[in-house]
Tab-separated table of C-alpha atoms in Angstrom:
chain	number	residue	atom	x	y	z
A	1	MET	CA	-0.098	0.120	0.042
A	2	LEU	CA	1.256	3.617	-0.985
A	3	ALA	CA	2.514	5.249	2.110
A	4	LYS	CA	1.347	8.985	3.076
A	5	ARG	CA	4.794	10.980	2.922
A	6	ILE	CA	6.059	13.142	5.545
A	7	ILE	CA	8.384	15.950	4.260
A	8	PRO	CA	10.522	18.219	6.114
A	9	CYS	CA	11.394	21.577	4.168
A	10	LEU	CA	14.521	23.287	5.026
A	11	ASP	CA	15.396	26.769	3.992
A	12	ILE	CA	18.676	27.540	2.810
A	13	ARG	CA	20.440	31.000	2.798
A	14	ASP	CA	23.988	31.087	1.366
A	15	GLY	CA	24.362	27.607	1.716
A	16	GLN	CA	23.248	27.218	5.280
A	17	THR	CA	19.809	26.223	6.649
A	18	VAL	CA	18.000	29.168	8.172
A	19	LYS	CA	16.051	27.703	10.885
A	20	GLY	CA	17.429	24.991	12.877
A	21	ILE	CA	17.368	23.617	16.523
A	22	HIS	CA	20.186	21.734	18.459
A	23	PHE	CA	19.554	18.292	17.557
A	24	GLU	CA	21.166	16.220	20.054
A	25	GLY	CA	24.551	14.619	18.388
A	26	LEU	CA	24.316	16.991	15.558
A	27	GLN	CA	27.733	18.768	14.974
A	28	ASN	CA	26.258	21.721	12.706
A	29	VAL	CA	22.808	22.134	12.673
A	30	GLY	CA	23.343	24.786	10.032
A	31	ASP	CA	24.645	22.370	7.572
A	32	PRO	CA	21.883	21.244	5.343
A	33	VAL	CA	23.251	17.979	4.490
A	34	GLU	CA	23.950	17.136	8.130
A	35	LEU	CA	20.435	18.199	8.906
A	36	GLY	CA	18.779	16.326	5.936
A	37	ARG	CA	20.757	12.980	6.820
A	38	ARG	CA	19.515	13.462	10.290
A	39	TYR	CA	16.006	13.716	8.958
A	40	ALA	CA	16.269	10.450	6.714
A	41	ASP	CA	17.545	8.687	9.642
A	42	GLU	CA	14.328	9.552	11.429
A	43	GLY	CA	12.091	8.304	8.733
A	44	ALA	CA	11.514	11.555	6.631
A	45	ASP	CA	10.403	10.085	3.389
A	46	GLU	CA	11.496	13.012	1.137
A	47	LEU	CA	13.396	16.497	1.684
A	48	VAL	CA	12.663	19.668	0.125
A	49	TYR	CA	15.156	22.248	0.115
A	50	LEU	CA	14.171	25.930	-0.781
A	51	ASP	CA	16.871	28.362	-1.580
A	52	ILE	CA	16.049	31.811	-0.207
A	53	SER	CA	19.462	33.304	-0.933
A	54	ALA	CA	19.078	36.861	-2.389
A	55	THR	CA	22.349	37.173	-4.107
A	56	VAL	CA	24.011	35.546	-6.913
A	57	GLU	CA	26.901	34.244	-4.829
A	58	GLY	CA	24.104	32.596	-2.760
A	59	ARG	CA	22.595	30.935	-5.534
A	60	LYS	CA	25.855	29.715	-6.802
A	61	THR	CA	26.575	28.232	-3.416
A	62	PHE	CA	23.184	26.476	-3.724
A	63	SER	CA	23.906	24.828	-6.702
A	64	GLU	CA	26.985	23.353	-5.128
A	65	LEU	CA	25.017	22.270	-2.104
A	66	VAL	CA	22.706	20.305	-4.248
A	67	ALA	CA	25.347	18.254	-5.790
A	68	ARG	CA	26.495	17.573	-2.178
A	69	ILE	CA	22.903	16.658	-1.034
A	70	ALA	CA	22.675	14.038	-3.974
A	71	ARG	CA	26.120	12.527	-3.099
A	72	GLU	CA	25.293	11.821	0.568
A	73	ILE	CA	21.436	11.632	0.726
A	74	ASP	CA	19.780	8.498	-0.133
A	75	ILE	CA	16.136	9.338	-0.073
A	76	PRO	CA	14.462	11.769	-2.743
A	77	PHE	CA	14.782	15.290	-2.433
A	78	THR	CA	13.270	18.341	-4.153
A	79	VAL	CA	14.843	21.746	-4.728
A	80	GLY	CA	13.349	25.141	-5.288
A	81	GLY	CA	13.542	28.941	-5.086
A	82	GLY	CA	14.345	31.102	-7.931
A	83	ILE	CA	13.999	28.428	-10.805
A	84	SER	CA	12.580	30.870	-13.386
A	85	THR	CA	13.721	28.964	-16.629
A	86	ALA	CA	13.902	25.155	-17.825
A	87	GLU	CA	17.698	25.732	-18.037
A	88	ASP	CA	17.644	26.343	-14.103
A	89	ALA	CA	15.593	23.069	-13.560
A	90	GLY	CA	18.052	21.106	-16.129
A	91	ALA	CA	20.896	22.391	-14.242
A	92	LEU	CA	19.564	21.069	-10.677
A	93	LEU	CA	18.608	17.739	-12.506
A	94	LEU	CA	22.318	17.338	-13.752
A	95	ALA	CA	23.383	18.199	-10.025
A	96	GLY	CA	21.334	15.364	-8.838
A	97	ALA	CA	18.028	16.763	-7.689
A	98	ASP	CA	15.236	14.389	-7.968
A	99	LYS	CA	12.339	16.994	-8.323
A	100	VAL	CA	12.346	20.932	-8.750
A	101	THR	CA	9.319	23.039	-7.200
A	102	VAL	CA	8.377	26.222	-9.067
A	103	ASN	CA	5.913	28.591	-7.863
A	104	SER	CA	5.960	32.459	-8.734
A	105	ALA	CA	7.770	31.807	-12.074
A	106	ALA	CA	5.078	29.436	-13.160
A	107	VAL	CA	2.300	31.916	-12.327
A	108	ARG	CA	4.028	34.632	-14.464
A	109	ASP	CA	4.944	32.098	-17.114
A	110	PRO	CA	2.751	28.962	-17.181
A	111	GLY	CA	4.638	27.737	-20.145
A	112	LEU	CA	7.425	26.970	-17.960
A	113	ILE	CA	5.748	24.039	-16.587
A	114	ASP	CA	5.213	22.413	-20.055
A	115	GLU	CA	8.762	23.296	-20.969
A	116	ILE	CA	10.171	21.723	-17.687
A	117	ALA	CA	7.722	18.426	-17.981
A	118	GLY	CA	8.405	18.195	-21.451
A	119	ARG	CA	12.365	18.287	-21.283
A	120	TYR	CA	12.687	16.260	-18.033
A	121	GLY	CA	9.283	14.547	-17.422
A	122	SER	CA	6.257	15.327	-15.255
A	123	GLN	CA	7.732	13.369	-12.239
A	124	PHE	CA	10.320	16.141	-11.967
A	125	ILE	CA	8.243	19.095	-11.516
A	126	VAL	CA	6.398	19.919	-8.596
A	127	VAL	CA	3.983	22.959	-9.218
A	128	ALA	CA	3.761	25.029	-5.476
A	129	VAL	CA	0.704	26.972	-5.276
A	130	ASP	CA	0.323	29.695	-2.485
A	131	ALA	CA	-3.360	30.783	-2.179
A	132	ARG	CA	-5.408	32.908	0.201
A	133	MET	CA	-9.005	33.007	0.635
A	134	ASP	CA	-10.562	36.370	0.112
A	135	ASP	CA	-13.648	37.659	2.078
A	136	ALA	CA	-15.772	36.575	-0.958
A	137	GLY	CA	-14.762	32.964	0.009
A	138	ARG	CA	-12.570	32.659	-3.252
A	139	TRP	CA	-9.084	31.173	-3.099
A	140	VAL	CA	-6.908	33.626	-4.938
A	141	VAL	CA	-3.512	32.565	-5.823
A	142	THR	CA	-0.576	34.525	-4.623
A	143	THR	CA	3.033	35.064	-5.425
A	144	HIS	CA	6.297	36.215	-3.552
A	145	GLY	CA	5.354	34.424	-0.350
A	146	GLY	CA	1.769	35.509	-0.401
A	147	ARG	CA	2.440	39.044	-0.486
A	148	THR	CA	1.305	39.654	-4.359
A	149	PRO	CA	-2.305	38.516	-5.204
A	150	THR	CA	-2.814	37.427	-8.893
A	151	GLU	CA	-5.734	37.188	-11.157
A	152	ARG	CA	-5.741	33.397	-10.753
A	153	GLU	CA	-7.796	31.191	-8.733
A	154	LEU	CA	-6.603	28.185	-7.027
A	155	PHE	CA	-8.712	25.142	-8.372
A	156	SER	CA	-8.542	26.380	-12.048
A	157	TRP	CA	-4.725	27.015	-11.703
A	158	ALA	CA	-4.084	23.722	-10.167
A	159	ARG	CA	-6.014	21.952	-12.983
A	160	GLU	CA	-4.128	24.067	-15.564
A	161	ALA	CA	-0.836	23.136	-13.816
A	162	GLN	CA	-1.625	19.395	-14.198
A	163	GLU	CA	-2.687	19.741	-17.713
A	164	ARG	CA	0.541	21.553	-18.350
A	165	GLY	CA	2.578	18.616	-17.127
A	166	ALA	CA	2.911	19.148	-13.214
A	167	GLY	CA	3.608	15.968	-11.588
A	168	GLU	CA	2.575	16.933	-7.999
A	169	ILE	CA	0.752	19.887	-6.610
A	170	LEU	CA	2.206	21.417	-3.332
A	171	PHE	CA	-0.585	23.845	-1.832
A	172	THR	CA	0.067	26.184	0.847
A	173	SER	CA	-2.754	28.267	2.251
A	174	MET	CA	-1.641	31.725	3.266
A	175	ASN	CA	-4.538	32.054	5.710
A	176	HIS	CA	-3.308	28.918	7.713
A	177	ASP	CA	0.505	29.014	7.079
A	178	GLY	CA	2.538	29.822	10.235
A	179	THR	CA	-0.698	29.856	12.494
A	180	LYS	CA	-0.110	26.148	13.644
A	181	SER	CA	-4.154	26.008	13.580
A	182	GLY	CA	-4.408	23.201	11.065
A	183	TYR	CA	-5.069	22.827	7.471
A	184	PRO	CA	-8.142	23.850	5.304
A	185	CYS	CA	-9.135	20.174	5.021
A	186	GLU	CA	-12.296	20.827	2.964
A	187	THR	CA	-10.065	22.663	0.268
A	188	PHE	CA	-7.728	20.014	0.078
A	189	ALA	CA	-10.345	17.371	-0.363
A	190	ARG	CA	-11.976	19.293	-3.242
A	191	LEU	CA	-8.433	19.793	-4.892
A	192	ALA	CA	-8.170	15.960	-4.464
A	193	SER	CA	-11.438	15.380	-6.232
A	194	GLU	CA	-10.506	17.695	-9.073
A	195	LEU	CA	-6.997	16.382	-9.621
A	196	SER	CA	-5.348	13.067	-10.538
A	197	ILE	CA	-1.837	14.033	-9.603
A	198	PRO	CA	-0.708	13.732	-5.960
A	199	ILE	CA	-1.161	16.731	-3.425
A	200	ILE	CA	1.336	17.851	-0.866
A	201	ALA	CA	-0.163	19.683	2.042
A	202	SER	CA	1.809	22.599	3.376
A	203	GLY	CA	1.283	25.405	5.962
A	204	GLY	CA	-0.494	25.255	9.200
A	205	ALA	CA	0.315	22.269	11.097
A	206	GLY	CA	0.672	22.555	14.728
A	207	THR	CA	-0.379	19.004	16.045
A	208	VAL	CA	-0.086	15.432	14.889
A	209	GLU	CA	-3.846	15.573	14.616
A	210	HIS	CA	-3.798	18.379	12.012
A	211	ILE	CA	-1.477	16.168	9.870
A	212	ALA	CA	-3.637	13.101	10.354
A	213	GLU	CA	-6.597	15.126	9.243
A	214	VAL	CA	-5.103	16.375	6.115
A	215	LEU	CA	-4.005	13.055	5.257
A	216	THR	CA	-7.384	11.542	5.663
A	217	ALA	CA	-10.312	13.947	5.350
A	218	GLY	CA	-8.210	16.170	3.392
A	219	ARG	CA	-7.099	13.379	1.074
A	220	ALA	CA	-3.585	14.720	0.785
A	221	ASP	CA	-0.795	12.286	-0.452
A	222	ALA	CA	1.861	14.010	1.734
A	223	ALA	CA	2.306	16.396	4.455
A	224	LEU	CA	5.297	19.144	4.309
A	225	ALA	CA	6.378	21.156	7.236
A	226	ALA	CA	9.155	23.163	8.362
A	227	SER	CA	9.032	24.647	12.205
A	228	ILE	CA	7.621	21.735	13.863
A	229	PHE	CA	10.541	19.583	12.897
A	230	HIS	CA	13.231	22.081	13.146
A	231	TYR	CA	12.272	23.105	16.693
A	232	GLY	CA	11.628	19.584	17.603
A	233	GLU	CA	7.724	20.102	18.521
A	234	ILE	CA	6.761	16.959	16.682
A	235	PRO	CA	9.785	14.691	16.020
A	236	ILE	CA	9.297	12.754	12.784
A	237	PRO	CA	9.477	9.152	14.795
A	238	VAL	CA	6.609	10.402	17.038
A	239	LEU	CA	4.482	11.746	14.255
A	240	LYS	CA	4.968	8.707	12.119
A	241	ARG	CA	4.166	6.240	15.006
A	242	ALA	CA	1.166	8.332	16.006
A	243	LEU	CA	-0.097	8.194	12.180
A	244	HIS	CA	0.425	4.581	12.096
A	245	GLU	CA	-1.565	4.078	15.364
A	246	ARG	CA	-4.593	6.001	13.627
A	247	GLY	CA	-4.601	3.452	10.688
A	248	ILE	CA	-2.592	5.808	8.355
A	249	ALA	CA	-0.196	3.992	5.927
A	250	VAL	CA	3.300	5.214	6.776
A	251	ARG	CA	6.728	3.889	6.345
A	252	LEU	CA	7.974	3.307	9.776
B	1	MET	CA	33.435	-3.041	-10.911
B	2	VAL	CA	29.908	-2.192	-12.205
B	3	THR	CA	29.455	-1.370	-15.935
B	4	ILE	CA	26.747	1.400	-16.086
B	5	ILE	CA	25.151	1.403	-19.476
B	6	ASP	CA	25.149	4.907	-20.669
B	7	TYR	CA	22.753	5.206	-23.647
B	8	GLY	CA	21.984	8.698	-23.589
B	9	THR	CA	18.787	8.723	-21.630
B	10	GLY	CA	18.264	10.317	-18.356
B	11	ASN	CA	20.518	11.487	-15.566
B	12	LEU	CA	22.755	8.810	-14.013
B	13	ARG	CA	23.799	10.771	-11.086
B	14	SER	CA	21.645	9.230	-8.593
B	15	VAL	CA	22.757	5.694	-9.523
B	16	THR	CA	26.587	6.584	-9.422
B	17	ASN	CA	26.160	8.612	-6.229
B	18	ALA	CA	24.699	5.325	-4.708
B	19	LEU	CA	27.402	2.897	-5.758
B	20	ALA	CA	29.847	5.381	-4.712
B	21	ARG	CA	28.177	5.429	-0.992
B	22	LEU	CA	28.604	1.711	-1.185
B	23	GLY	CA	32.345	1.951	-1.943
B	24	ALA	CA	31.581	0.374	-5.637
B	25	ASP	CA	33.784	1.225	-8.562
B	26	TYR	CA	31.832	1.828	-11.766
B	27	ILE	CA	32.316	2.855	-15.232
B	28	LEU	CA	29.942	4.543	-17.689
B	29	THR	CA	29.799	3.054	-21.217
B	30	ALA	CA	27.915	2.237	-24.320
B	31	ASP	CA	30.606	0.323	-25.890
B	32	PRO	CA	29.351	-3.237	-26.660
B	33	GLU	CA	32.796	-4.638	-26.369
B	34	ALA	CA	33.381	-3.212	-22.971
B	35	ILE	CA	29.813	-4.352	-21.872
B	36	ARG	CA	30.597	-7.731	-23.073
B	37	GLN	CA	33.533	-7.883	-20.586
B	38	ALA	CA	31.747	-6.561	-17.875
B	39	GLU	CA	31.667	-8.514	-14.379
B	40	ARG	CA	28.299	-6.717	-13.432
B	41	VAL	CA	25.878	-4.554	-15.515
B	42	LEU	CA	23.639	-1.919	-14.521
B	43	LEU	CA	20.995	-0.674	-17.011
B	44	PRO	CA	19.551	2.472	-15.456
B	45	GLY	CA	16.650	4.562	-17.071
B	46	VAL	CA	14.683	7.620	-16.792
B	47	GLY	CA	12.448	8.537	-19.869
B	48	GLU	CA	10.487	6.998	-22.572
B	49	ALA	CA	10.431	3.390	-23.479
B	50	ALA	CA	10.206	3.544	-26.994
B	51	THR	CA	13.073	6.072	-27.290
B	52	ALA	CA	15.109	4.245	-25.055
B	53	MET	CA	14.690	1.074	-27.023
B	54	ARG	CA	15.583	2.935	-30.279
B	55	MET	CA	19.070	4.382	-28.551
B	56	LEU	CA	19.855	0.754	-27.357
B	57	ARG	CA	19.441	-0.365	-30.656
B	58	GLU	CA	21.173	2.346	-32.381
B	59	LYS	CA	24.160	1.762	-30.236
B	60	GLY	CA	24.134	-1.808	-31.240
B	61	LEU	CA	23.400	-2.884	-27.433
B	62	ALA	CA	20.286	-4.858	-27.767
B	63	ASP	CA	21.854	-8.482	-28.617
B	64	THR	CA	24.893	-7.391	-26.471
B	65	LEU	CA	22.608	-7.076	-23.353
B	66	ARG	CA	20.343	-10.207	-24.374
B	67	ASN	CA	23.626	-12.267	-24.492
B	68	LEU	CA	25.231	-11.310	-21.149
B	69	THR	CA	25.729	-13.844	-18.627
B	70	CYS	CA	27.138	-11.689	-15.741
B	71	PRO	CA	24.404	-10.353	-13.131
B	72	VAL	CA	22.579	-7.572	-14.948
B	73	LEU	CA	20.377	-5.258	-12.825
B	74	GLY	CA	17.798	-3.149	-14.589
B	75	ILE	CA	16.369	-0.204	-12.564
B	76	CYS	CA	12.893	1.261	-13.333
B	77	LEU	CA	12.582	2.055	-17.117
B	78	GLY	CA	15.998	-0.234	-17.309
B	79	MET	CA	13.591	-3.068	-15.934
B	80	GLN	CA	10.836	-2.380	-18.064
B	81	LEU	CA	13.266	-2.621	-21.089
B	82	LEU	CA	14.238	-6.123	-20.085
B	83	CYS	CA	10.601	-7.338	-20.572
B	84	THR	CA	8.931	-8.167	-24.016
B	85	HIS	CA	6.811	-5.276	-24.740
B	86	SER	CA	5.888	-1.764	-23.353
B	87	GLU	CA	2.704	0.278	-24.194
B	88	GLU	CA	4.649	3.288	-23.658
B	89	GLY	CA	5.296	4.238	-27.276
B	90	ASP	CA	4.114	0.706	-28.268
B	91	THR	CA	7.709	-0.733	-28.358
B	92	ASP	CA	8.937	-4.207	-28.422
B	93	CYS	CA	11.605	-4.522	-25.750
B	94	LEU	CA	14.661	-7.125	-25.004
B	95	GLY	CA	12.335	-9.920	-24.278
B	96	ILE	CA	14.416	-11.377	-21.365
B	97	PHE	CA	11.461	-11.037	-18.790
B	98	PRO	CA	8.242	-12.480	-20.444
B	99	ASN	CA	6.311	-9.643	-18.999
B	100	ARG	CA	4.339	-7.049	-20.794
B	101	VAL	CA	4.509	-3.416	-19.520
B	102	ARG	CA	1.265	-1.772	-19.283
B	103	ARG	CA	0.171	1.860	-18.162
B	104	PHE	CA	-1.609	2.110	-14.673
B	105	PHE	CA	-5.416	2.928	-15.338
B	106	SER	CA	-5.800	6.417	-13.795
B	107	GLY	CA	-9.578	6.400	-14.481
B	108	SER	CA	-11.615	9.540	-13.678
B	109	ALA	CA	-10.070	12.397	-11.581
B	110	GLY	CA	-10.882	11.665	-7.893
B	111	GLY	CA	-12.297	8.332	-7.995
B	112	GLY	CA	-9.257	6.729	-9.831
B	113	LEU	CA	-5.819	5.985	-9.252
B	114	LYS	CA	-3.023	8.689	-9.342
B	115	VAL	CA	-0.624	8.270	-12.011
B	116	PRO	CA	2.144	8.363	-11.734
B	117	HIS	CA	2.612	6.068	-8.931
B	118	VAL	CA	4.967	8.360	-6.734
B	119	GLY	CA	6.184	7.514	-3.271
B	120	TRP	CA	6.952	4.774	-0.917
B	121	ASN	CA	5.147	1.297	-1.271
B	122	SER	CA	5.753	-1.798	0.357
B	123	ILE	CA	7.286	-4.957	-1.513
B	124	HIS	CA	5.846	-8.493	-0.733
B	125	SER	CA	6.359	-12.083	-1.795
B	126	LEU	CA	10.164	-11.453	-2.062
B	127	LYS	CA	12.358	-13.875	-3.813
B	128	SER	CA	15.537	-13.457	-5.157
B	129	PRO	CA	18.978	-12.877	-3.684
B	130	LEU	CA	18.626	-9.241	-4.011
B	131	TYR	CA	16.205	-9.590	-0.850
B	132	HIS	CA	18.661	-11.209	1.456
B	133	HIS	CA	17.811	-9.472	4.948
B	134	ILE	CA	14.960	-7.399	3.275
B	135	ALA	CA	11.839	-7.783	5.462
B	136	GLU	CA	8.486	-8.613	3.746
B	137	GLY	CA	6.625	-5.456	3.601
B	138	GLU	CA	9.607	-3.203	3.645
B	139	TYR	CA	8.838	0.176	1.765
B	140	VAL	CA	10.916	1.396	-1.321
B	141	TYR	CA	10.424	4.575	-3.572
B	142	TYR	CA	8.653	4.258	-6.840
B	143	VAL	CA	8.015	6.847	-9.763
B	144	HIS	CA	6.629	5.258	-12.588
B	145	SER	CA	3.428	5.302	-14.707
B	146	TYR	CA	4.014	1.800	-16.397
B	147	ALA	CA	4.270	-1.501	-14.691
B	148	ALA	CA	4.912	-5.048	-15.554
B	149	GLU	CA	2.422	-7.652	-14.586
B	150	ILE	CA	2.934	-10.491	-12.216
B	151	ASN	CA	4.246	-13.770	-13.516
B	152	ALA	CA	6.723	-16.541	-12.595
B	153	CYS	CA	9.496	-14.046	-12.750
B	154	THR	CA	8.217	-11.839	-10.228
B	155	ALA	CA	10.599	-11.417	-7.388
B	156	ALA	CA	8.823	-8.624	-5.414
B	157	ALA	CA	4.941	-7.692	-5.562
B	158	THR	CA	3.709	-4.333	-4.917
B	159	ASP	CA	-0.306	-3.337	-4.717
B	160	TYR	CA	-1.267	-0.166	-6.378
B	161	GLY	CA	-4.662	-0.489	-7.670
B	162	GLY	CA	-3.869	-4.210	-8.412
B	163	TRP	CA	-0.628	-5.994	-7.924
B	164	PHE	CA	2.463	-5.674	-10.366
B	165	SER	CA	5.823	-6.792	-10.319
B	166	GLY	CA	8.047	-4.306	-8.345
B	167	SER	CA	10.957	-6.436	-9.039
B	168	LEU	CA	11.886	-9.391	-11.508
B	169	HIS	CA	14.351	-12.045	-11.716
B	170	GLN	CA	15.396	-14.866	-14.145
B	171	ASP	CA	18.696	-16.362	-14.230
B	172	ASN	CA	21.585	-13.782	-14.145
B	173	PHE	CA	18.937	-10.956	-14.877
B	174	TYR	CA	17.303	-8.753	-12.212
B	175	GLY	CA	15.099	-5.813	-12.237
B	176	CYS	CA	13.812	-3.247	-9.899
B	177	GLN	CA	10.991	-1.062	-10.740
B	178	PHE	CA	11.457	1.038	-7.789
B	179	HIS	CA	14.507	3.128	-7.234
B	180	PRO	CA	16.962	1.376	-4.756
B	181	GLU	CA	19.427	4.278	-5.008
B	182	LYS	CA	16.615	6.456	-3.460
B	183	SER	CA	15.183	4.007	-1.145
B	184	GLY	CA	17.272	4.887	2.224
B	185	ALA	CA	18.969	2.208	4.068
B	186	ALA	CA	16.694	-0.824	2.398
B	187	GLY	CA	17.598	0.408	-1.036
B	188	GLY	CA	21.244	0.396	-0.045
B	189	ARG	CA	20.963	-3.099	1.102
B	190	ILE	CA	19.346	-4.034	-2.140
B	191	LEU	CA	22.185	-2.698	-4.219
B	192	ALA	CA	24.723	-4.052	-1.881
B	193	ASN	CA	23.118	-7.616	-2.457
B	194	PHE	CA	23.411	-7.204	-6.074
B	195	LEU	CA	27.099	-6.096	-5.650
B	196	SER	CA	27.929	-9.394	-4.066
B	197	LEU	CA	25.983	-11.774	-6.261
């Protein structure tokens, strides 16, 4: 039976992890490879590395980092942040990334999805969608970390992304992100009913119960989180054991 | 020494990284003579079946591969190419395993199966030296839209809207539909088992 996936997300600036707690036995919490390996050993099913470097120098460091991650980590990993052309994606593939995630650049230029999927396959491209529900109850797609609203609407954009070749959709509700109050499960369930590709839920998890809900009622295939793992609030082994006890298929 | 068939499809980095982690030496080649001399052959594959078969034929590798007597491991598309036929591009393959490769039926959105089959799924009814010290029900990482049917060569079975061959074995030929190089410690063990055949 296909397992639900648990995916820690690491933000990287200038080659170093941005958030991070003091894991016991970990020499350098700032080292993305060491932290990634720690998560992998704990049972993470995949890793996502997002480059938030603002400088050219920082981006160069990131692509070197991707090659090092590929050498040392033996589970799949996705990289994102600042990918705006198919060439950017191709360079990351060559460096050893299993998938790339595109967000704002795909909203700006939807053809980018076709181009990446056409060249490297749908399995290589995850389209990340950040959306905020407005007062009229409409999910408005946003870019630049939720700061910029667009003309697009969540469901139609997700369907378009799928039709253009996206292999997975990573959806973050900007109403819930950072609140630790749970996910909008009805919205996730509707996405699942409208799409035939896997959906990764992100943004809002504060408890094991939240994650269990989005993987069952929300019908998400995977849950991605950052701070609950980085700050040790819910260690991955504890989370997976708890999901297993609730009858959710996970890799233990 | 592992001879990795480099026939111009996809990225071989994850396979070479995994072999390096296991301390194995490898070469990348498409030279039929070098492949005939190989001690152990790995046929990777990411991409489309018909294109990959065309590349193998163009490089004169189809018969070379069929006639190998050393241990051969096909991974993902590489395993599918060792079967008789693939629906992907409606192509005849190498015909080592008597299996046909068919697309997963995705059905209508929502009710149907999500295709590609992406993620960790469990392997059952393990029977081949590749699975020495691997537990029944172990999870491995899959990314694929086409799958080989179950038959006497099935060395591991996985259920995704029905059972398919997660792994095949016949004589000196082995196949993994999943990616051992991305399957954590279990995958490392499976590759190490191949290296010690």
